[in-house]
Short mmCIF file of C-alpha atoms in Angstrom, two decimals:
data_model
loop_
_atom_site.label_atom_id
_atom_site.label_comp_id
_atom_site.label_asym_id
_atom_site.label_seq_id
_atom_site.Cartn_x
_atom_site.Cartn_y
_atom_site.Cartn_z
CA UNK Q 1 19.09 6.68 -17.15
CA UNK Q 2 18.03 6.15 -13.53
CA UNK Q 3 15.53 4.40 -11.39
CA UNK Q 4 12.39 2.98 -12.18
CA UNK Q 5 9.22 1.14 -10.39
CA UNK Q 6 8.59 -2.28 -11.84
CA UNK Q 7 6.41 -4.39 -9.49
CA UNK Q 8 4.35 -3.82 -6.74
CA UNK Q 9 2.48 -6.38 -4.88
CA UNK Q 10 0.65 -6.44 -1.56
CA UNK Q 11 -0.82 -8.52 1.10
CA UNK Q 12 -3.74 -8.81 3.76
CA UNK Q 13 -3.85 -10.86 6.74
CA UNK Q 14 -6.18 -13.60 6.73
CA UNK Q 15 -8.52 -12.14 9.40
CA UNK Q 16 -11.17 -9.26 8.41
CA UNK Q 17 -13.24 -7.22 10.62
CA UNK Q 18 -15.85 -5.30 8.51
CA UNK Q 19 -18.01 -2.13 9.90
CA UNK Q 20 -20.99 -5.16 11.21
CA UNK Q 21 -18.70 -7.12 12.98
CA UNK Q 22 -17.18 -4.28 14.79
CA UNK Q 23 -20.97 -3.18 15.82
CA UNK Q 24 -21.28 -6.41 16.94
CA UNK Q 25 -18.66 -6.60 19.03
CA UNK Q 26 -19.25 -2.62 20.08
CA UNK Q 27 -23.23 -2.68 20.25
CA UNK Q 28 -22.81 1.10 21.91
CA UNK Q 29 -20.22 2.43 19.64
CA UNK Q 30 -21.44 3.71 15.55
CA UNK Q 31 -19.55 2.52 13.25
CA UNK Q 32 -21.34 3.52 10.39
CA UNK Q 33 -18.93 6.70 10.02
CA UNK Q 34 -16.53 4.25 9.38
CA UNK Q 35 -18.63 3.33 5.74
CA UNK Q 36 -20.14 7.21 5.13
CA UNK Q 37 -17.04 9.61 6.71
CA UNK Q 38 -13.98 7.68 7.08
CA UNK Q 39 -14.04 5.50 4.12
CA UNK Q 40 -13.34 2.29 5.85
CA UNK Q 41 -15.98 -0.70 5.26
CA UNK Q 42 -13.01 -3.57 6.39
CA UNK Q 43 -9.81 -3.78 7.98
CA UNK Q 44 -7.78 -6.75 8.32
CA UNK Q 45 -5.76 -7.71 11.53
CA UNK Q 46 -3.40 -10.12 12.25
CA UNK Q 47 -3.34 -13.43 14.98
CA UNK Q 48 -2.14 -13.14 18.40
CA UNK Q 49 1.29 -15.76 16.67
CA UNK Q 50 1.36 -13.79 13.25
CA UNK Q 51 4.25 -10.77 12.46
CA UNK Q 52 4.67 -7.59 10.13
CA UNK Q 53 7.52 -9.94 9.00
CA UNK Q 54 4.86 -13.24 8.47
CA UNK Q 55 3.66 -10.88 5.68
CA UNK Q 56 6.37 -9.37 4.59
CA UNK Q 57 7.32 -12.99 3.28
CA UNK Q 58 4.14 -13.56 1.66
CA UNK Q 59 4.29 -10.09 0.11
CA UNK Q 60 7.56 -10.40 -1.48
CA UNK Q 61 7.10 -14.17 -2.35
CA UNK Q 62 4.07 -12.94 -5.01
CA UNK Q 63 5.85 -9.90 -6.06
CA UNK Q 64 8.77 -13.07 -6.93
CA UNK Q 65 6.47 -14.62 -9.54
CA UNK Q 66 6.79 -11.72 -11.71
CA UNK Q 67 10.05 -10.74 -10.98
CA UNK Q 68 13.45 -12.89 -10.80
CA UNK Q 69 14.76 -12.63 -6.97
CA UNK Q 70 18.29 -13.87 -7.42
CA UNK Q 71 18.79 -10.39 -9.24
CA UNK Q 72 18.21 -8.43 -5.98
CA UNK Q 73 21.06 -6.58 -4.69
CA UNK Q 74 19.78 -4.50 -1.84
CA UNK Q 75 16.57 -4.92 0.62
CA UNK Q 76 15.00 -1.56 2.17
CA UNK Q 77 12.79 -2.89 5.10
CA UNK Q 78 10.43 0.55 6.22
CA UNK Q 79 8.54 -0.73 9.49
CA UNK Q 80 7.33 0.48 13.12
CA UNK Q 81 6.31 -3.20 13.75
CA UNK Q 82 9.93 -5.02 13.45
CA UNK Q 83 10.52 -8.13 14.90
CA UNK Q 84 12.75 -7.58 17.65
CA UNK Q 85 14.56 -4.56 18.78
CA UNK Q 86 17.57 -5.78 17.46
CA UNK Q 87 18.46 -7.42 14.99
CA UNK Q 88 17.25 -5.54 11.92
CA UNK Q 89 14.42 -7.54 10.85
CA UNK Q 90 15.60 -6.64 7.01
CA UNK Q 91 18.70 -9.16 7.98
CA UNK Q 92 16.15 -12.18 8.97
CA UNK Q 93 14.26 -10.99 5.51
CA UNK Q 94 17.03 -12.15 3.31
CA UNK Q 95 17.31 -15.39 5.13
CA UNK Q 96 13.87 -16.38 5.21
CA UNK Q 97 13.63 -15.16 1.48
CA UNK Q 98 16.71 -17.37 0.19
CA UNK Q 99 18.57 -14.38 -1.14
CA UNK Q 100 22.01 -14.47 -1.80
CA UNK Q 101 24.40 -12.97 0.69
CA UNK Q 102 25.85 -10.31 -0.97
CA UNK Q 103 22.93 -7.69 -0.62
CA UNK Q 104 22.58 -4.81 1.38
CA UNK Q 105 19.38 -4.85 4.01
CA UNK Q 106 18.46 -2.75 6.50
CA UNK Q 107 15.33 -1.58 8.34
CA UNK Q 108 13.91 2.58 8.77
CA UNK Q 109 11.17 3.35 11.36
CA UNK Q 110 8.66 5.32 9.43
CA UNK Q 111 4.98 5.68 9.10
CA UNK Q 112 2.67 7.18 6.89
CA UNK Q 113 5.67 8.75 4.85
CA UNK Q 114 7.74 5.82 4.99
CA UNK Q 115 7.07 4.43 0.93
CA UNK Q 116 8.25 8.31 -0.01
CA UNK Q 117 11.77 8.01 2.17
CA UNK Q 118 11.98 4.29 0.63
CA UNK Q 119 11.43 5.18 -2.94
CA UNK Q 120 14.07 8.05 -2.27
CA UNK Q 121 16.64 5.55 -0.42
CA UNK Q 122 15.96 3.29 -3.46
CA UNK Q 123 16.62 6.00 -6.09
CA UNK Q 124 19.67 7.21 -4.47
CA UNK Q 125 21.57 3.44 -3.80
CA UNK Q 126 21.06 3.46 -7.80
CA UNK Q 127 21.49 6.48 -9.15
CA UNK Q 128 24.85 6.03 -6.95
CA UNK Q 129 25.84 2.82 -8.68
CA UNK Q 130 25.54 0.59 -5.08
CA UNK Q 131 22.64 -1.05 -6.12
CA UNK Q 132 20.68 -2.59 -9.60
CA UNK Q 133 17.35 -4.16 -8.31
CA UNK Q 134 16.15 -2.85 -5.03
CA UNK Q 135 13.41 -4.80 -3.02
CA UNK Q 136 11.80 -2.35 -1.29
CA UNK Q 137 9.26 -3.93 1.74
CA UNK Q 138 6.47 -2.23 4.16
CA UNK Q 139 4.89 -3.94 6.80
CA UNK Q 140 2.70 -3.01 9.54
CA UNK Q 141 0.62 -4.56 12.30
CA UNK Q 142 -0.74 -1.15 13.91
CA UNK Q 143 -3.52 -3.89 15.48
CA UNK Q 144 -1.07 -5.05 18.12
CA UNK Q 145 -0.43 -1.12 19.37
CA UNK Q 146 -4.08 -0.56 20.15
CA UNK Q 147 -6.19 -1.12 22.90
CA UNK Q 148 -8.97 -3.46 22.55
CA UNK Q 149 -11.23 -0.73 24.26
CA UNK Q 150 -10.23 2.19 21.74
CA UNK Q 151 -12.75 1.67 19.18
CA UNK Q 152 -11.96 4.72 17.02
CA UNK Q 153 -8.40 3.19 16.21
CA UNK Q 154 -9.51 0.27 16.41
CA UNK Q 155 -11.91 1.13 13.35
CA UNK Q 156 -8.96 3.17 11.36
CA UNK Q 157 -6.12 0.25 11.17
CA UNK Q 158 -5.65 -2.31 9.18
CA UNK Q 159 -2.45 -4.18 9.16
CA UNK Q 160 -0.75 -5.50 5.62
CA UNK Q 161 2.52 -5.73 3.82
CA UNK Q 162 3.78 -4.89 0.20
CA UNK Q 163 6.91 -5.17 -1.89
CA UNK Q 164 8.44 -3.37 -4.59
CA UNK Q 165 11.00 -3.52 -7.64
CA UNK Q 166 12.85 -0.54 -8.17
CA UNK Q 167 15.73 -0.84 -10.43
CA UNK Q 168 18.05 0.72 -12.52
CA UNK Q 169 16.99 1.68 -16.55
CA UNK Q 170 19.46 2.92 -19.31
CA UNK Q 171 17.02 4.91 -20.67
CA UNK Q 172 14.40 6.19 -18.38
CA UNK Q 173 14.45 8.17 -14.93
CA UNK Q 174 10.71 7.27 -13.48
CA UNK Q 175 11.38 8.71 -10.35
CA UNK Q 176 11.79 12.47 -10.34
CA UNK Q 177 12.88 15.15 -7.79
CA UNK Q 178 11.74 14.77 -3.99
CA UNK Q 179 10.60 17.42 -1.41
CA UNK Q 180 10.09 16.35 2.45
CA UNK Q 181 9.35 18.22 5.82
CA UNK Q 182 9.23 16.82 9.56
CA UNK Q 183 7.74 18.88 12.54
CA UNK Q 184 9.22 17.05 15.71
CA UNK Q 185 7.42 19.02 17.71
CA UNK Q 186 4.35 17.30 17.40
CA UNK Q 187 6.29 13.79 18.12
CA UNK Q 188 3.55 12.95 20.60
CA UNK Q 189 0.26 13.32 18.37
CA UNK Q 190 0.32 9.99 16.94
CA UNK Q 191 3.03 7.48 19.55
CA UNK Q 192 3.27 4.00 21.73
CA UNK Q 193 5.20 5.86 24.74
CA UNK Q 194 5.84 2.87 26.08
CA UNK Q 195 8.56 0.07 24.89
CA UNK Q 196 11.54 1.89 23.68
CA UNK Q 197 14.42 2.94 25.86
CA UNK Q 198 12.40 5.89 27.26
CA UNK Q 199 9.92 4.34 29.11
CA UNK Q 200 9.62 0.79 29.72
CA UNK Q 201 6.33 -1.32 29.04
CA UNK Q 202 4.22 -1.55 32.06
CA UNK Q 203 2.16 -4.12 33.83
CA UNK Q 204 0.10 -2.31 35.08
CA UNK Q 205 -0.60 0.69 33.22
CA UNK Q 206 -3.00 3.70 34.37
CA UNK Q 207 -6.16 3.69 31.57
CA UNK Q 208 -7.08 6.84 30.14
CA UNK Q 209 -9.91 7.73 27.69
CA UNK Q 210 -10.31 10.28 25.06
CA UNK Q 211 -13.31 10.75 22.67
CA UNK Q 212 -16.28 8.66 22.62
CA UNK Q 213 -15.30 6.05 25.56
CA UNK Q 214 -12.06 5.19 23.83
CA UNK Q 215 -9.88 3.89 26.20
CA UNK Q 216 -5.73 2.87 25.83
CA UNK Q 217 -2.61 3.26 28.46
CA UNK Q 218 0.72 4.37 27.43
CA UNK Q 219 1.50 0.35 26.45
CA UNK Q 220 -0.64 1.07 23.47
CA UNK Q 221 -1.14 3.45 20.47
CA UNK Q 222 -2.50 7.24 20.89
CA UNK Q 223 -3.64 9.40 18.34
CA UNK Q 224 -4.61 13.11 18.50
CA UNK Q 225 -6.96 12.78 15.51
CA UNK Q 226 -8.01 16.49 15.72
CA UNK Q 227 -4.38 17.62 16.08
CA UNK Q 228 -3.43 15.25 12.53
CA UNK Q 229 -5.83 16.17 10.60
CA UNK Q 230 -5.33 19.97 11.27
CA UNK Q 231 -1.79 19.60 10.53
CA UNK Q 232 -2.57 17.85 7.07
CA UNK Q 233 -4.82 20.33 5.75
CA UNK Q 234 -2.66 23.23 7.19
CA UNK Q 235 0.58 21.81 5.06
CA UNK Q 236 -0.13 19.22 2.59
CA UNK Q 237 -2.32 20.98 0.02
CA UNK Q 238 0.60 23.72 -0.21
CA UNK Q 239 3.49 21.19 -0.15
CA UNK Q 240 1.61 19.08 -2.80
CA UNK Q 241 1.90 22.52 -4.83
CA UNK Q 242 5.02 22.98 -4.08
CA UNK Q 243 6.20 19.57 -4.95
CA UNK Q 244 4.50 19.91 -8.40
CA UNK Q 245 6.58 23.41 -8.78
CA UNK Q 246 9.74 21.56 -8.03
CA UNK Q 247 9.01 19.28 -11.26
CA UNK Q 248 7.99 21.43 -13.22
CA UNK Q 249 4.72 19.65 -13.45
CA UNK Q 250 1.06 21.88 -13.21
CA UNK Q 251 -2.40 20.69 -11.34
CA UNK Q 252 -3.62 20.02 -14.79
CA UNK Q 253 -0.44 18.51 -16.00
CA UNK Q 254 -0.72 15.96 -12.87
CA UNK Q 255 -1.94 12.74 -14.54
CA UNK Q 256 -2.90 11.11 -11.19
CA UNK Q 257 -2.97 12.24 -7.20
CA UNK Q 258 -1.80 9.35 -5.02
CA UNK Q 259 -2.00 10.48 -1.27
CA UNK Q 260 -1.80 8.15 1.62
CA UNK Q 261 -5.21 6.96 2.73
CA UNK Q 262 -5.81 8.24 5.67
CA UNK Q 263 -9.68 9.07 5.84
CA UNK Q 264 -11.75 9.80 3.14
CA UNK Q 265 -13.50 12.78 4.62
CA UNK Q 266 -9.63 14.57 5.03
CA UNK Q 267 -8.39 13.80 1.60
CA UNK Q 268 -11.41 15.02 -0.08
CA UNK Q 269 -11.06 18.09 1.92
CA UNK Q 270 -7.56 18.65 0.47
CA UNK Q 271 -8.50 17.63 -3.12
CA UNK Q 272 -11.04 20.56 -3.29
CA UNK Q 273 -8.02 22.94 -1.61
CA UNK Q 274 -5.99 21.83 -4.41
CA UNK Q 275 -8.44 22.18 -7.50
CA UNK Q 276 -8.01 18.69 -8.64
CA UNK Q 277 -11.27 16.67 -9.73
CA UNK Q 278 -12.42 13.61 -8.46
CA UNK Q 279 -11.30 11.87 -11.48
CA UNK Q 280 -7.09 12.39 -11.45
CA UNK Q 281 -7.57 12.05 -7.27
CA UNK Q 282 -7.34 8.47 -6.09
CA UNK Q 283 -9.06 7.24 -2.80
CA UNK Q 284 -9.69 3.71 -2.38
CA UNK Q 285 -9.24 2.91 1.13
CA UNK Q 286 -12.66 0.72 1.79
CA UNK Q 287 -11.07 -2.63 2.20
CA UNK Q 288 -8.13 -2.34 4.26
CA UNK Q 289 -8.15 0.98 6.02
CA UNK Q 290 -4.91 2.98 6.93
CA UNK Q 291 -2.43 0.93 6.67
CA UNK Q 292 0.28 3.51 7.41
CA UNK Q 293 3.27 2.97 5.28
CA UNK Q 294 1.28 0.15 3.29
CA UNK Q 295 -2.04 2.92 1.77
CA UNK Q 296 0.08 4.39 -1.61
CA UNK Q 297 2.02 1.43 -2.67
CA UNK Q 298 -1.58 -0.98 -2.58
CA UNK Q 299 -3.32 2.36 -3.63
CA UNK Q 300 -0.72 2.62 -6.42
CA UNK Q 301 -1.23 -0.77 -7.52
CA UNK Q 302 -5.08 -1.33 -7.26
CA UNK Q 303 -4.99 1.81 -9.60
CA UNK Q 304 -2.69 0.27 -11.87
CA UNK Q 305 -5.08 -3.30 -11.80
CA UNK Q 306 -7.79 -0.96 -12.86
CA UNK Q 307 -6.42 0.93 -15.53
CA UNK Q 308 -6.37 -1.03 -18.59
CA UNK Q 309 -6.02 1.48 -21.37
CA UNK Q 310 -4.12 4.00 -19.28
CA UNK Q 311 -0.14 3.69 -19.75
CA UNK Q 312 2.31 4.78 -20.54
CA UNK Q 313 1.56 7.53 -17.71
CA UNK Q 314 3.90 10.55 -17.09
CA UNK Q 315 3.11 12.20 -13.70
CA UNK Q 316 2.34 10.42 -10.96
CA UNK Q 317 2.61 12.22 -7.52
CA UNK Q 318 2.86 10.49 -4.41
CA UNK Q 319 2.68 12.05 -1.32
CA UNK Q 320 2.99 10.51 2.51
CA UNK Q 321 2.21 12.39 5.66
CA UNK Q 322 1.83 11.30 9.49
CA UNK Q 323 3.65 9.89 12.52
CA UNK Q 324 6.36 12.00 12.92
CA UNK Q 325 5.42 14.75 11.98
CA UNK Q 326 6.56 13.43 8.81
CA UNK Q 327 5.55 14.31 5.09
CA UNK Q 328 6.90 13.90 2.03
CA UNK Q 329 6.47 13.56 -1.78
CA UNK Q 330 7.84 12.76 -5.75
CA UNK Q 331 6.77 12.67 -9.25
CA UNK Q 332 6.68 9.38 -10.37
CA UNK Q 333 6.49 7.96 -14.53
CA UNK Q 334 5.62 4.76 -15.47
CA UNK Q 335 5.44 2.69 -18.72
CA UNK Q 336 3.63 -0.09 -17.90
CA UNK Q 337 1.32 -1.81 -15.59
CA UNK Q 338 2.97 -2.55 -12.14
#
């Protein structure tokens, strides 16, 4: 017995900005890196009036049509775009949801690792006996933390939502043992420095500029791409070995490679570290972009919506890494198409 991953649907805001409209808008900026390098041929962003939580609703109201909502007991919110500062924005969830009151729901603040730490939160409420059916939400809008003038993020993000079953099975444990690892140190190499309790948000803010012209003030995201992606290829190809040791799972005993999809060119680069082929290594990040906690539940599922004649499947691993610094990763089975 144990916990097991049902249903997983997703969500896009309305509003898409492909590699030619960005050119358009940045005649002196290339985006065609974006389509060759990256990965990324469209991103969607939401309006100026339009929340993580706007599609968080929509999200979970699709992944309702194939799954009976007055059976959840417990909402897991993972989001670095809440509503407010307070209240949890997994409390105005329920509401706006029509759930019954007697759930549990609360939000975490996690990025690129965040499905990992939800998928263990999830296993543990059940595998505890506090929960049955767990509804398990991400939602970003990275697109209101950057700067209109930093075209490199701007060319990255995508903003979406996606919701989750996980519940509890008499007979079958399809989620397996979980290994994680956080570096605090390098806090600053993907941040908003401005907002929290820290530092307050600005009026007037001093510009900077890194890169290629890329400009953004302490009001808006910063990312030390050269700093990430060292620190991904340094300790991700080993951790995903060492995750695989801890479940007594092999490379070639790995049915499928989920990472979070980050850039094409860097996950590539740790596929050939690992020794996996192309085949059992999933990348599919061309319409959406990073989506930060959002990229292996939708890659998960767009997988799934592909593979007709592929279940039951035994080993799935996931593995999340980012904002933090933050990684982690599980073995995941499942039975059926999600």
């Amino acid at each position: 017995m144990g916990a097991v991953l049902k249903h997983i649907e997703f969500v896009f805001p309305e509003k898409c900005f492909n590699n030619e409209k960005l050119s358009e808008i940045y005649p002196n900026y290339d985006f065609t890196k974006f389509d060759t390098k990256v990965g990324i041929k469209k991103r969607y962003w939401v309006d100026d009036n339009e929340t993580a939580l706007d599609l968080a609703i929509l999200a979970c109201n699709k992944v309702f049509q194939k799954f009976d909502k007055t059976k959840i007991d417990y909402i897991i919110y993972c989001t670095q775009s809440p509503e407010y500062i307070l209240p949890t924005t997994a409390c105005i969830l329920q509401n706006r949801l029509g759930l019954s009151q007697n759930v549990g729901a609360f939000d975490f603040n996690l990025g690129c690792s965040g499905y990992i730490y939800g998928l263990s939160l999830a296993k543990g409420l059940i595998e505890t006996n506090q929960a049955k059916n767990i509804l398990l939400v991400t939602a970003e809008t990275y697109s209101k933390y950057i700067n209109s003038d930093d075209m490199s993020n701007l060319g990255i993000f995508g903003d979406a939502a996606t919701a989750s079953i996980i519940s509890f099975d008499e007979n079958k444990n399809g989620i397996k043992e979980f290994l994680f690892g956080t570096d605090g140190s390098g806090y600053d190499k993907l941040i908003v420095r401005n907002g929290g309790t820290k530092y307050s948000h600005e009026t007037a803010p001093v510009i900077k500029e890194y890169g290629s012209g890329n400009r953004y003030t302490d009001n808006d995201l910063y990312m030390d791409g050269p700093a990430i992606f060292n620190f991904t290829n340094e300790v991700i190809p080993t951790f995903t070995l060492e995750l695989l040791k801890k479940n007594n799972v092999s490379i070639d005993d790995c049915d499928l490679m989920v990472y979070h999809q980050a850039n094409k060119f860097m996950l590539d680069f740790m596929r050939k570290k690992i020794k996996m082929e192309k085949e059992r290594f999933y990348i599919n990040l061309e319409d959406g972009g990073n989506t930060v906690s959002c990229t292996i539940p939708i890659a998960l599922k767009r997988w799934s919506d592909e593979s007709e004649d592929y279940f039951p499947v035994k080993n799935i691993a996931l593995i999340g890494f980012g904002v933090g610094l933050s990684w982690g990763g599980t073995i995941i089975s499942l039975e059926n198409k999600i």
